[in-house]
CSV table of C-alpha atoms and ligand atoms in Angstrom, one decimal:
chain,number,residue,atom,x,y,z
O,1,MET,CA,90.5,120.4,42.8
O,2,SER,CA,93.6,122.9,42.6
O,3,GLU,CA,97.2,122.0,43.0
O,4,PRO,CA,98.5,121.1,46.4
O,5,LEU,CA,99.8,123.3,48.8
O,6,ARG,CA,103.4,121.6,49.5
O,7,LEU,CA,104.7,122.3,53.0
O,8,GLY,CA,108.1,121.9,54.2
O,9,ILE,CA,108.6,121.7,57.9
O,10,ALA,CA,112.1,122.5,59.8
O,11,GLY,CA,112.0,121.3,63.4
O,12,LEU,CA,110.0,118.4,64.4
O,13,GLY,CA,109.9,119.0,68.4
O,14,THR,CA,106.8,119.8,70.2
O,15,VAL,CA,105.3,122.2,67.5
O,16,GLY,CA,106.6,120.6,64.4
O,17,THR,CA,105.3,117.0,65.4
O,18,GLY,CA,102.0,118.7,66.3
O,19,VAL,CA,101.8,120.0,62.7
O,20,VAL,CA,102.5,116.9,61.0
O,21,LYS,CA,100.0,114.9,62.9
O,22,ILE,CA,97.2,117.5,62.1
O,23,VAL,CA,98.2,117.4,58.3
O,24,ARG,CA,98.1,113.9,58.5
O,25,GLN,CA,94.9,113.2,60.5
O,26,LYS,CA,92.9,115.9,59.0
O,27,ALA,CA,94.0,115.9,55.4
O,28,LYS,CA,90.1,115.7,54.1
O,29,LEU,CA,89.2,118.4,56.2
O,30,LEU,CA,91.9,120.9,55.5
O,31,ALA,CA,91.3,119.9,51.8
O,32,ALA,CA,87.4,120.8,52.1
O,33,ARG,CA,88.2,124.1,53.9
O,34,SER,CA,90.8,125.3,51.8
O,35,GLY,CA,89.9,123.7,48.3
O,36,ARG,CA,93.1,122.0,47.8
O,37,PRO,CA,95.1,119.3,49.5
O,38,VAL,CA,97.7,120.3,51.9
O,39,VAL,CA,100.5,118.0,51.8
O,40,ILE,CA,104.0,117.7,53.6
O,41,THR,CA,106.7,116.8,51.1
O,42,ALA,CA,110.1,117.3,53.1
O,43,VAL,CA,111.0,117.7,56.8
O,44,SER,CA,114.3,118.5,58.6
O,45,ALA,CA,115.5,118.4,62.4
O,46,ARG,CA,118.8,118.1,64.2
O,47,THR,CA,118.5,114.0,64.4
O,48,ARG,CA,117.3,112.0,61.9
O,49,ASP,CA,116.7,108.4,63.6
O,50,LYS,CA,114.9,110.0,66.6
O,51,ASP,CA,111.3,108.5,67.0
O,52,ARG,CA,109.0,111.5,67.4
O,53,GLY,CA,105.8,109.4,67.6
O,54,VAL,CA,104.8,110.3,64.2
O,55,ASN,CA,105.3,108.5,60.4
O,56,LEU,CA,107.9,110.8,58.6
O,57,GLY,CA,108.3,107.8,56.2
O,58,ASP,CA,106.4,109.3,53.4
O,59,TYR,CA,108.3,112.7,53.5
O,60,ALA,CA,112.2,113.6,52.0
O,61,TRP,CA,114.7,114.2,54.7
O,62,GLU,CA,117.2,117.2,54.5
O,63,ASP,CA,119.9,117.5,57.2
O,64,ASP,CA,120.2,121.5,56.5
O,65,PRO,CA,117.2,123.3,57.3
O,66,VAL,CA,118.3,126.0,54.5
O,67,LYS,CA,118.3,122.9,51.6
O,68,LEU,CA,114.9,122.3,52.8
O,69,ALA,CA,113.7,125.6,52.5
O,70,THR,CA,114.6,126.4,49.0
O,71,ARG,CA,113.5,122.6,47.5
O,72,ASP,CA,111.4,122.9,44.4
O,73,ASP,CA,108.9,121.0,46.0
O,74,VAL,CA,108.2,123.6,49.0
O,75,ASP,CA,105.6,126.0,48.4
O,76,VAL,CA,105.6,126.9,51.9
O,77,PHE,CA,108.7,126.8,54.5
O,78,ILE,CA,107.6,126.4,58.2
O,79,GLU,CA,110.0,127.3,60.4
O,80,LEU,CA,109.8,125.5,63.9
O,81,MET,CA,113.0,125.4,65.2
O,82,GLY,CA,113.6,128.6,67.3
O,83,GLY,CA,116.4,130.9,68.2
O,84,SER,CA,116.4,134.6,67.1
O,85,ASP,CA,119.3,133.8,64.7
O,86,GLY,CA,121.4,130.9,63.4
O,87,PRO,CA,119.4,128.2,61.4
O,88,ALA,CA,116.1,129.8,61.9
O,89,LYS,CA,116.8,133.2,60.4
O,90,ALA,CA,119.1,131.7,57.8
O,91,ALA,CA,116.5,129.1,56.5
O,92,THR,CA,113.6,132.2,56.6
O,93,GLU,CA,115.8,134.4,54.5
O,94,ALA,CA,116.6,131.5,51.8
O,95,ALA,CA,113.1,130.8,51.6
O,96,LEU,CA,112.1,134.1,51.0
O,97,ALA,CA,114.7,134.6,48.4
O,98,ALA,CA,113.4,131.1,46.7
O,99,GLY,CA,110.3,132.6,46.2
O,100,LYS,CA,108.4,130.5,49.3
O,101,ASP,CA,105.7,131.8,51.9
O,102,VAL,CA,106.8,131.4,55.6
O,103,VAL,CA,104.9,130.4,58.6
O,104,THR,CA,106.8,130.6,61.9
O,105,ALA,CA,106.1,130.5,65.9
O,106,ASN,CA,109.5,132.1,66.4
O,107,LYS,CA,109.0,135.2,68.4
O,108,ALA,CA,112.5,135.7,69.1
O,109,MET,CA,113.3,135.9,65.6
O,110,LEU,CA,110.5,138.4,64.6
O,111,ALA,CA,111.3,140.3,67.9
O,112,HIS,CA,114.8,140.9,66.4
O,113,HIS,CA,114.4,140.7,62.9
O,114,GLY,CA,111.0,141.4,62.2
O,115,GLN,CA,111.0,144.7,60.1
O,116,ALA,CA,114.2,143.0,57.8
O,117,LEU,CA,112.3,140.1,57.4
O,118,ALA,CA,109.0,141.7,56.4
O,119,GLU,CA,110.6,143.5,54.1
O,120,ALA,CA,112.4,140.7,52.4
O,121,ALA,CA,109.3,138.8,52.1
O,122,GLU,CA,107.4,141.9,50.6
O,123,GLU,CA,110.5,142.5,48.0
O,124,ALA,CA,110.0,139.0,47.2
O,125,GLY,CA,105.9,138.9,47.1
O,126,ARG,CA,106.0,136.4,49.6
O,127,VAL,CA,104.1,136.3,53.2
O,128,ILE,CA,105.2,135.4,56.5
O,129,ARG,CA,102.7,134.4,59.1
O,130,PHE,CA,103.3,134.1,62.7
O,131,GLU,CA,100.2,133.3,64.6
O,132,ALA,CA,101.8,130.4,66.7
O,133,ALA,CA,104.3,133.1,67.9
O,134,VAL,CA,102.1,135.1,70.2
O,135,ALA,CA,99.7,133.4,72.8
O,136,GLY,CA,100.1,130.0,71.4
O,137,GLY,CA,96.5,128.9,70.1
O,138,ILE,CA,94.8,132.2,70.6
O,139,PRO,CA,94.2,133.8,67.1
O,140,VAL,CA,95.3,137.4,68.3
O,141,ILE,CA,97.6,138.1,65.2
O,142,LYS,CA,94.4,137.7,62.9
O,143,ALA,CA,92.2,139.3,65.5
O,144,LEU,CA,94.3,142.4,65.2
O,145,THR,CA,95.2,142.5,61.5
O,146,GLU,CA,91.9,141.5,60.0
O,147,GLY,CA,89.0,141.4,62.5
O,148,LEU,CA,89.5,144.9,64.3
O,149,SER,CA,91.5,146.4,61.3
O,150,GLY,CA,88.7,149.2,61.0
O,151,ASN,CA,89.8,150.3,64.3
O,152,ASP,CA,92.2,153.0,65.7
O,153,ILE,CA,93.8,150.2,68.5
O,154,THR,CA,94.2,152.4,71.7
O,155,ARG,CA,95.7,149.6,74.0
O,156,VAL,CA,96.9,146.1,73.8
O,157,MET,CA,97.9,144.3,77.1
O,158,GLY,CA,97.8,140.6,78.4
O,159,VAL,CA,99.4,137.8,80.4
O,160,MET,CA,101.3,136.1,77.3
O,161,ASN,CA,103.8,133.9,79.1
O,162,GLY,CA,101.6,130.6,80.4
O,163,THR,CA,105.1,129.7,82.5
O,164,CYS,CA,105.1,132.8,85.0
O,165,ASN,CA,101.3,132.9,85.0
O,166,TYR,CA,101.5,129.0,86.2
O,167,ILE,CA,104.3,130.2,88.8
O,168,LEU,CA,102.2,133.3,90.2
O,169,THR,CA,99.0,131.2,90.5
O,170,ARG,CA,100.7,128.4,92.3
O,171,MET,CA,102.3,130.9,94.7
O,172,GLN,CA,99.0,132.3,95.3
O,173,ASN,CA,96.6,128.9,95.3
O,174,ALA,CA,99.1,126.7,96.9
O,175,ASP,CA,100.8,129.1,99.2
O,176,LEU,CA,104.3,128.0,97.7
O,177,SER,CA,107.3,130.5,97.7
O,178,TYR,CA,108.5,131.8,94.1
O,179,GLU,CA,111.5,129.3,94.4
O,180,GLU,CA,109.0,126.3,95.2
O,181,ALA,CA,106.8,127.0,92.1
O,182,PHE,CA,109.5,127.7,89.7
O,183,ALA,CA,110.8,124.0,90.7
O,184,GLU,CA,107.1,122.9,90.2
O,185,ALA,CA,107.0,124.6,86.7
O,186,ASP,CA,110.5,123.1,85.8
O,187,GLY,CA,109.4,119.5,86.9
O,188,LEU,CA,106.5,119.7,84.5
O,189,GLY,CA,108.8,121.0,81.7
O,190,TYR,CA,107.3,124.7,81.3
O,191,LEU,CA,110.5,126.6,81.4
O,192,GLU,CA,112.3,127.4,78.4
O,193,ALA,CA,116.1,126.0,77.8
O,194,ASP,CA,117.0,129.4,79.3
O,195,PRO,CA,114.3,129.9,82.2
O,196,GLU,CA,115.4,134.0,82.2
O,197,LEU,CA,113.4,134.1,78.6
O,198,ASP,CA,110.3,133.1,81.0
O,199,VAL,CA,110.8,134.5,84.4
O,200,GLY,CA,112.7,137.5,83.1
O,201,GLY,CA,109.7,138.9,80.8
O,202,ILE,CA,111.9,138.6,77.8
O,203,ASP,CA,109.4,136.2,75.9
O,204,ALA,CA,106.4,137.8,76.9
O,205,GLY,CA,108.2,141.1,75.7
O,206,HIS,CA,109.2,139.5,72.7
O,207,LYS,CA,105.2,139.0,71.7
O,208,LEU,CA,104.4,142.4,73.2
O,209,SER,CA,106.7,144.0,70.7
O,210,LEU,CA,104.7,142.0,68.1
O,211,LEU,CA,101.4,142.8,68.6
O,212,SER,CA,102.5,146.5,69.2
O,213,SER,CA,103.5,146.4,65.6
O,214,ILE,CA,100.6,145.7,64.2
O,215,ALA,CA,98.6,147.8,66.8
O,216,PHE,CA,100.3,151.1,66.1
O,217,GLY,CA,101.8,150.3,62.9
O,218,THR,CA,105.3,150.6,63.9
O,219,GLN,CA,108.3,148.8,63.2
O,220,VAL,CA,109.1,146.2,65.8
O,221,ASN,CA,110.9,147.5,68.5
O,222,PHE,CA,111.9,145.0,71.3
O,223,ASP,CA,114.5,147.1,72.4
O,224,GLY,CA,111.9,149.5,73.5
O,225,VAL,CA,109.9,147.3,75.7
O,226,GLU,CA,110.6,148.2,79.4
O,227,LEU,CA,111.0,144.4,80.8
O,228,GLU,CA,111.0,143.4,84.4
O,229,GLY,CA,110.5,140.0,85.0
O,230,ILE,CA,108.7,138.0,87.9
O,231,GLY,CA,111.9,136.8,90.2
O,232,SER,CA,111.2,139.4,93.2
O,233,VAL,CA,107.4,138.6,93.6
O,234,THR,CA,106.7,137.5,97.0
O,235,ILE,CA,104.4,135.4,98.5
O,236,GLU,CA,103.8,138.1,100.7
O,237,ASP,CA,103.1,140.6,98.0
O,238,ILE,CA,100.6,138.1,96.6
O,239,HIS,CA,98.8,137.7,100.1
O,240,GLN,CA,98.6,141.4,100.8
O,241,ALA,CA,97.5,142.2,97.1
O,242,ALA,CA,94.6,139.5,97.3
O,243,ASP,CA,93.3,141.1,100.7
O,244,MET,CA,92.9,144.6,98.7
O,245,GLY,CA,91.0,142.8,95.9
O,246,PHE,CA,94.1,142.5,93.4
O,247,LYS,CA,96.2,139.6,91.7
O,248,ILE,CA,99.7,139.9,90.7
O,249,LYS,CA,100.1,139.4,86.9
O,250,LEU,CA,103.0,139.8,84.7
O,251,LEU,CA,101.2,141.9,82.5
O,252,GLY,CA,102.3,143.2,79.0
O,253,VAL,CA,101.1,146.8,78.1
O,254,ALA,CA,101.4,148.8,74.7
O,255,GLN,CA,99.6,152.1,74.1
O,256,MET,CA,100.5,154.9,71.9
O,257,THR,CA,100.8,158.2,74.0
O,258,GLY,CA,101.6,162.0,72.9
O,259,ARG,CA,105.0,161.0,74.2
O,260,GLY,CA,105.6,158.2,72.2
O,261,LEU,CA,105.2,154.1,72.3
O,262,GLU,CA,104.8,152.7,75.6
O,263,GLN,CA,105.4,148.9,76.0
O,264,ARG,CA,106.2,147.4,79.3
O,265,MET,CA,106.2,144.1,80.4
O,266,SER,CA,106.3,144.0,84.3
O,267,PRO,CA,104.6,142.5,87.4
O,268,CYS,CA,101.4,144.6,88.0
O,269,LEU,CA,98.2,144.6,90.1
O,270,VAL,CA,94.7,143.9,88.4
O,271,PRO,CA,91.5,143.7,90.1
O,272,ASP,CA,90.5,140.4,90.9
O,273,ASP,CA,87.2,140.3,89.5
O,274,HIS,CA,88.8,141.5,85.7
O,275,PRO,CA,89.2,138.5,83.4
O,276,LEU,CA,92.8,139.4,83.7
O,277,GLY,CA,92.6,139.1,87.6
O,278,GLN,CA,91.0,135.5,87.4
O,279,LEU,CA,93.3,133.9,84.5
O,280,GLU,CA,94.6,130.9,86.1
O,281,GLY,CA,97.6,128.7,85.6
O,282,GLY,CA,99.3,128.4,82.2
O,283,THR,CA,96.5,130.0,80.1
O,284,ASN,CA,96.9,133.3,78.4
O,285,MET,CA,95.0,136.3,77.8
O,286,VAL,CA,95.1,139.1,75.3
O,287,VAL,CA,92.8,142.4,75.8
O,288,ILE,CA,92.6,144.8,72.6
O,289,GLU,CA,91.1,148.1,72.7
O,290,GLY,CA,89.7,149.8,69.9
O,291,ASP,CA,87.8,153.2,69.4
O,292,GLN,CA,85.2,151.6,67.6
O,293,VAL,CA,84.9,147.8,69.2
O,294,GLU,CA,85.9,149.0,72.8
O,295,GLN,CA,87.3,145.9,74.5
O,296,VAL,CA,87.7,142.5,73.2
O,297,VAL,CA,89.4,139.7,75.4
O,298,LEU,CA,90.7,136.5,74.2
O,299,ARG,CA,91.7,134.0,76.4
O,300,GLY,CA,93.2,130.6,75.7
O,301,PRO,CA,96.3,128.0,75.6
O,302,GLY,CA,99.6,129.5,75.2
O,303,ALA,CA,101.5,126.8,74.6
O,304,GLY,CA,101.8,123.2,74.0
O,305,GLU,CA,101.7,120.7,71.1
O,306,GLY,CA,98.2,121.0,70.0
O,307,PRO,CA,97.2,124.8,70.7
O,308,THR,CA,100.7,126.1,68.7
O,309,ALA,CA,100.2,123.5,66.0
O,310,SER,CA,96.6,124.8,65.5
O,311,ALA,CA,98.1,128.3,65.2
O,312,VAL,CA,100.5,127.2,62.6
O,313,MET,CA,97.6,125.5,60.7
O,314,GLY,CA,95.8,128.8,60.6
O,315,ASP,CA,98.2,130.2,58.9
O,316,VAL,CA,98.7,127.5,56.5
O,317,MET,CA,95.3,127.4,55.7
O,318,ASP,CA,95.0,131.3,55.2
O,319,ILE,CA,98.0,130.7,52.4
O,320,ALA,CA,96.1,127.7,51.0
O,321,ARG,CA,93.1,130.0,50.5
O,322,GLY,CA,94.9,132.7,48.9
O,323,ILE,CA,94.5,135.2,51.8
O,324,ARG,CA,97.5,137.4,51.9
O,325,VAL,CA,97.9,139.9,54.9
O,326,SER,CA,101.4,142.2,55.1
O,327,THR,CA,103.1,140.7,57.8
O,328,PHE,CA,102.7,143.4,60.2
O,329,GLY,CA,99.1,144.5,58.7
O,330,VAL,CA,100.7,147.5,56.8
O,331,PRO,CA,103.3,147.1,53.8
O,332,ALA,CA,106.5,146.8,55.9
O,333,PRO,CA,108.1,150.0,54.1
O,334,ALA,CA,105.1,152.0,55.6
O,335,LEU,CA,105.8,150.8,59.3
O,336,GLU,CA,106.9,154.1,61.0
O,337,ALA,CA,110.1,153.7,63.3
O,338,ALA,CA,108.8,153.4,66.8
O,339,ARG,CA,109.5,156.5,69.5
O,340,PRO,CA,109.4,155.1,72.9
O,341,ALA,CA,108.0,156.9,75.5
O,342,LYS,CA,110.1,157.7,78.2
O,343,GLY,CA,108.5,156.4,81.1
O,344,ALA,CA,105.2,155.0,81.5
O,345,LEU,CA,101.7,156.8,81.8
O,346,PRO,CA,101.0,158.0,85.7
O,347,ALA,CA,99.2,155.0,87.4
O,348,PRO,CA,98.8,154.3,91.5
O,349,TYR,CA,101.0,152.1,92.9
O,350,TYR,CA,101.4,149.4,95.7
O,351,LEU,CA,104.0,150.3,98.1
O,352,ARG,CA,105.2,147.5,100.6
O,353,MET,CA,108.0,148.1,103.5
O,354,THR,CA,108.9,147.2,107.0
O,355,LEU,CA,109.7,150.2,109.0
O,356,ALA,CA,111.5,150.4,112.4
O,357,ASP,CA,108.7,150.5,115.0
O,358,LYS,CA,109.4,154.0,116.3
O,359,PRO,CA,107.8,157.3,116.8
O,360,GLY,CA,107.6,159.5,113.7
O,361,ALA,CA,108.9,156.5,111.3
O,362,LEU,CA,105.5,156.7,109.2
O,363,ALA,CA,105.5,160.4,109.0
O,364,LYS,CA,108.9,160.3,107.4
O,365,VAL,CA,108.0,158.1,104.9
O,366,ALA,CA,104.6,160.2,104.2
O,367,THR,CA,106.7,163.3,104.0
O,368,VAL,CA,109.3,161.9,101.4
O,369,LEU,CA,106.1,160.9,99.4
O,370,GLY,CA,104.4,164.1,99.8
O,371,GLU,CA,107.7,165.9,98.9
O,372,ALA,CA,107.9,164.0,95.7
O,373,GLY,CA,104.3,165.1,94.6
O,374,ILE,CA,103.0,161.7,95.4
O,375,SER,CA,99.4,161.6,97.5
O,376,ILE,CA,98.5,158.7,99.7
O,377,ASP,CA,95.3,157.0,99.0
O,378,ARG,CA,95.2,154.3,101.5
O,379,MET,CA,97.5,153.3,104.0
O,380,ARG,CA,97.6,150.4,106.8
O,381,GLN,CA,100.2,149.0,109.3
O,382,TYR,CA,99.4,145.3,109.3
O,383,GLY,CA,100.9,143.6,112.0
O,384,HIS,CA,104.1,143.6,114.3
O,385,GLU,CA,107.2,141.6,114.5
O,386,ASP,CA,108.8,142.8,117.7
O,387,THR,CA,110.5,146.1,117.0
O,388,SER,CA,109.2,146.1,112.9
O,389,ALA,CA,106.1,147.4,111.4
O,390,PRO,CA,105.3,145.9,107.8
O,391,VAL,CA,103.2,149.0,106.1
O,392,LEU,CA,101.3,148.9,102.9
O,393,ILE,CA,100.3,152.2,101.0
O,394,VAL,CA,98.4,152.9,97.9
O,395,THR,CA,99.4,155.8,96.1
O,396,HIS,CA,97.1,158.0,94.1
O,397,ARG,CA,98.1,158.2,90.6
O,398,THR,CA,101.8,159.0,89.9
O,399,SER,CA,104.8,159.0,87.6
O,400,ARG,CA,107.2,156.3,88.0
O,401,ALA,CA,110.0,158.7,87.9
O,402,ALA,CA,108.3,160.6,90.7
O,403,LEU,CA,108.2,157.3,92.8
O,404,ASP,CA,111.9,156.5,91.8
O,405,GLU,CA,112.5,159.7,93.4
O,406,ALA,CA,110.8,159.3,96.6
O,407,LEU,CA,112.0,155.4,97.2
O,408,GLY,CA,115.6,157.1,96.4
O,409,ALA,CA,114.7,159.7,99.3
O,410,MET,CA,113.5,156.7,101.7
O,411,ALA,CA,116.3,154.9,101.2
O,412,GLN,CA,118.3,157.8,103.0
O,413,LEU,CA,115.7,157.4,106.1
O,414,ASP,CA,116.7,155.7,109.3
O,415,VAL,CA,113.5,153.6,109.3
O,416,LEU,CA,113.5,151.5,106.6
O,417,GLU,CA,114.1,147.8,107.7
O,418,SER,CA,113.7,146.4,103.9
O,419,GLN,CA,114.0,147.6,100.7
O,420,PRO,CA,110.3,148.6,99.6
O,421,VAL,CA,108.5,146.8,96.8
O,422,ALA,CA,106.9,149.1,94.4
O,423,LEU,CA,103.9,147.5,91.8
O,424,ARG,CA,102.0,149.5,89.5
O,425,ILE,CA,98.1,149.0,89.8
O,426,GLU,CA,97.0,148.8,86.4
O,427,ARG,CA,93.5,150.0,85.1
O,428,VAL,CA,92.1,147.6,83.0
K,1,NDP,P1,111.4,121.9,70.4
K,1,NDP,O1,113.2,122.2,71.0
K,1,NDP,O2,110.7,120.9,71.0
K,1,NDP,O3,111.8,121.5,68.9
K,1,NDP,C1,113.0,121.9,67.9
K,1,NDP,C2,112.9,121.3,66.8
K,1,NDP,O4,113.9,122.1,66.0
K,1,NDP,C3,113.7,119.8,67.3
K,1,NDP,O5,113.3,119.1,66.4
K,1,NDP,C4,115.1,120.2,66.6
K,1,NDP,O6,115.6,118.8,66.3
K,1,NDP,C5,114.9,121.0,65.7
K,1,NDP,N1,116.0,121.9,65.4
K,1,NDP,C6,116.7,122.8,66.2
K,1,NDP,N2,118.0,123.1,65.6
K,1,NDP,C7,118.0,122.7,64.6
K,1,NDP,C8,119.0,122.7,63.3
K,1,NDP,N3,120.0,123.7,63.4
K,1,NDP,N4,118.7,122.0,62.2
K,1,NDP,C9,117.5,121.6,62.1
K,1,NDP,N5,116.8,121.1,63.0
K,1,NDP,C10,117.0,122.0,64.2
K,1,NDP,O7,110.9,123.5,70.0
K,1,NDP,P2,109.3,123.7,70.1
K,1,NDP,O8,108.7,122.9,69.0
K,1,NDP,O9,108.8,123.6,71.7
K,1,NDP,O10,109.4,125.2,69.5
K,1,NDP,C11,109.8,125.5,68.3
K,1,NDP,C12,109.2,127.1,67.9
K,1,NDP,O11,108.0,127.1,68.4
K,1,NDP,C13,109.9,128.0,68.8
K,1,NDP,O12,110.1,129.2,68.0
K,1,NDP,C14,109.2,128.3,70.1
K,1,NDP,O13,109.6,129.5,70.6
K,1,NDP,C15,108.0,128.4,69.5
K,1,NDP,N6,106.6,128.1,70.3
K,1,NDP,C16,106.7,126.9,70.8
K,1,NDP,C17,105.8,126.5,72.0
K,1,NDP,C18,105.6,125.9,72.6
K,1,NDP,O14,104.4,125.4,73.5
K,1,NDP,N7,106.4,124.6,72.7
K,1,NDP,C19,104.4,128.0,72.0
K,1,NDP,C20,104.6,128.9,70.9
K,1,NDP,C21,105.8,128.9,70.3
K,1,NDP,P3,115.7,117.8,67.1
K,1,NDP,O15,114.6,117.2,67.4
K,1,NDP,O16,116.5,116.4,65.9
K,1,NDP,O17,116.7,118.1,68.3
K,2,HSE,N1,107.7,129.8,77.4
K,2,HSE,C1,106.6,130.3,76.8
K,2,HSE,C2,105.6,130.3,77.8
K,2,HSE,C3,106.0,129.2,75.6
K,2,HSE,O1,105.5,129.9,78.7
K,2,HSE,O2,104.1,131.2,77.4
K,2,HSE,C4,105.0,129.6,74.7
K,2,HSE,O3,105.4,130.9,74.1
């Protein structure tokens, strides 16, 4: 059998301990599949004497992840500490400079520094693999860079933050308010240390920016992702959307348009009979559309010890087998600078507002929409509360700019009793 592949793991939290368990428990299977032993030689974390539920006694310990990354007995540096900068980035750069391949689950680091790190890796003749960084256990990076590489990718979309999907699903199924569902997710330990990363759409936006780069051959451009979180989604909108046959999802969409690269992460309505609409709880889904394959739907666990460690090990096994793919599917210098599209392609929108229940109120709203060039597809007044009239409008396809113009004009009317809610209805 060939020389062992020697791993150095920095970060022994949820994902890191999961990787240690797989390497220890499946040593024979990994060696049989890759043709060489896969072994851990050294590990690092902040606190040495913490009980992590795994035996680390066989491995060298480094307090400093940079030292671990450059050890002579490490072939692959596995970065599982997290954070876009700091020790994760320093150790990754050190590993590449020292001639090590890198495997990471760190979407924040790659969303911010992916291009520079990919260039550094390729200059050093090394690879960076990051399957675990996007949609946890779903092998979506491999699907895009390898299995679908004969396609022109036309669109990538998906639900890529399990915490948000859990919150939205619990609001829908258990009739919880956003605050109640958020508290439940918090109690279950689902939220990131900074919850805004989840509910603000930032974590999912990081993931979308990585998929965009591979799909469209562009440099990672997280700043070009239009971000809107789920904090303003109400139980009222979830119920009204359901009544019309839709579910509300934090949906990421990336597509190359004539006006540039469109990348959006925002709450959208999707049909409830589409797999995206049926996605429950913390599960993730990525939908890839290509000119040859048409549509591929990948569904699976987006987080957690086993699923995320599974993805890390998939990358390790590729390296053990000698499979080497450019970080974002094409050599880093060939990735084009992303030209962000200004505004999304037109779509129908769901509008909900409360009007003063008086003659001409609805007519004024309809006039404002008409003046902005927006045609109404469906409209209904669905109940009365004293002198107020809740109204739902579904528009025909319109640009967000026209809609914003109409919403601005509506705000000037004397008939609105609440700020209108506007949600895009995505074609899926
Ligand atoms: P955890 O917080 O559970 O673990 C982080 C680990 O990194 C800890 O062991 C910690 O040490 C160690 N660490 C932090 N800072 C340092 C440092 N300066 N030097 C050495 N070690 C350090 O994180 P996760 O395992 O959840 O996440 C790891 C990565 O995987 C992140 O990038 C995350 O975004 C990504 N990811 C996580 C998923 C999940 O389900 N958890 C899913 C997909 C991706 P100590 O234990 O001593 O404090
Ligand atoms: N906070 C992330 C989620 C973890 O909820 O999906 C996995 O990246």
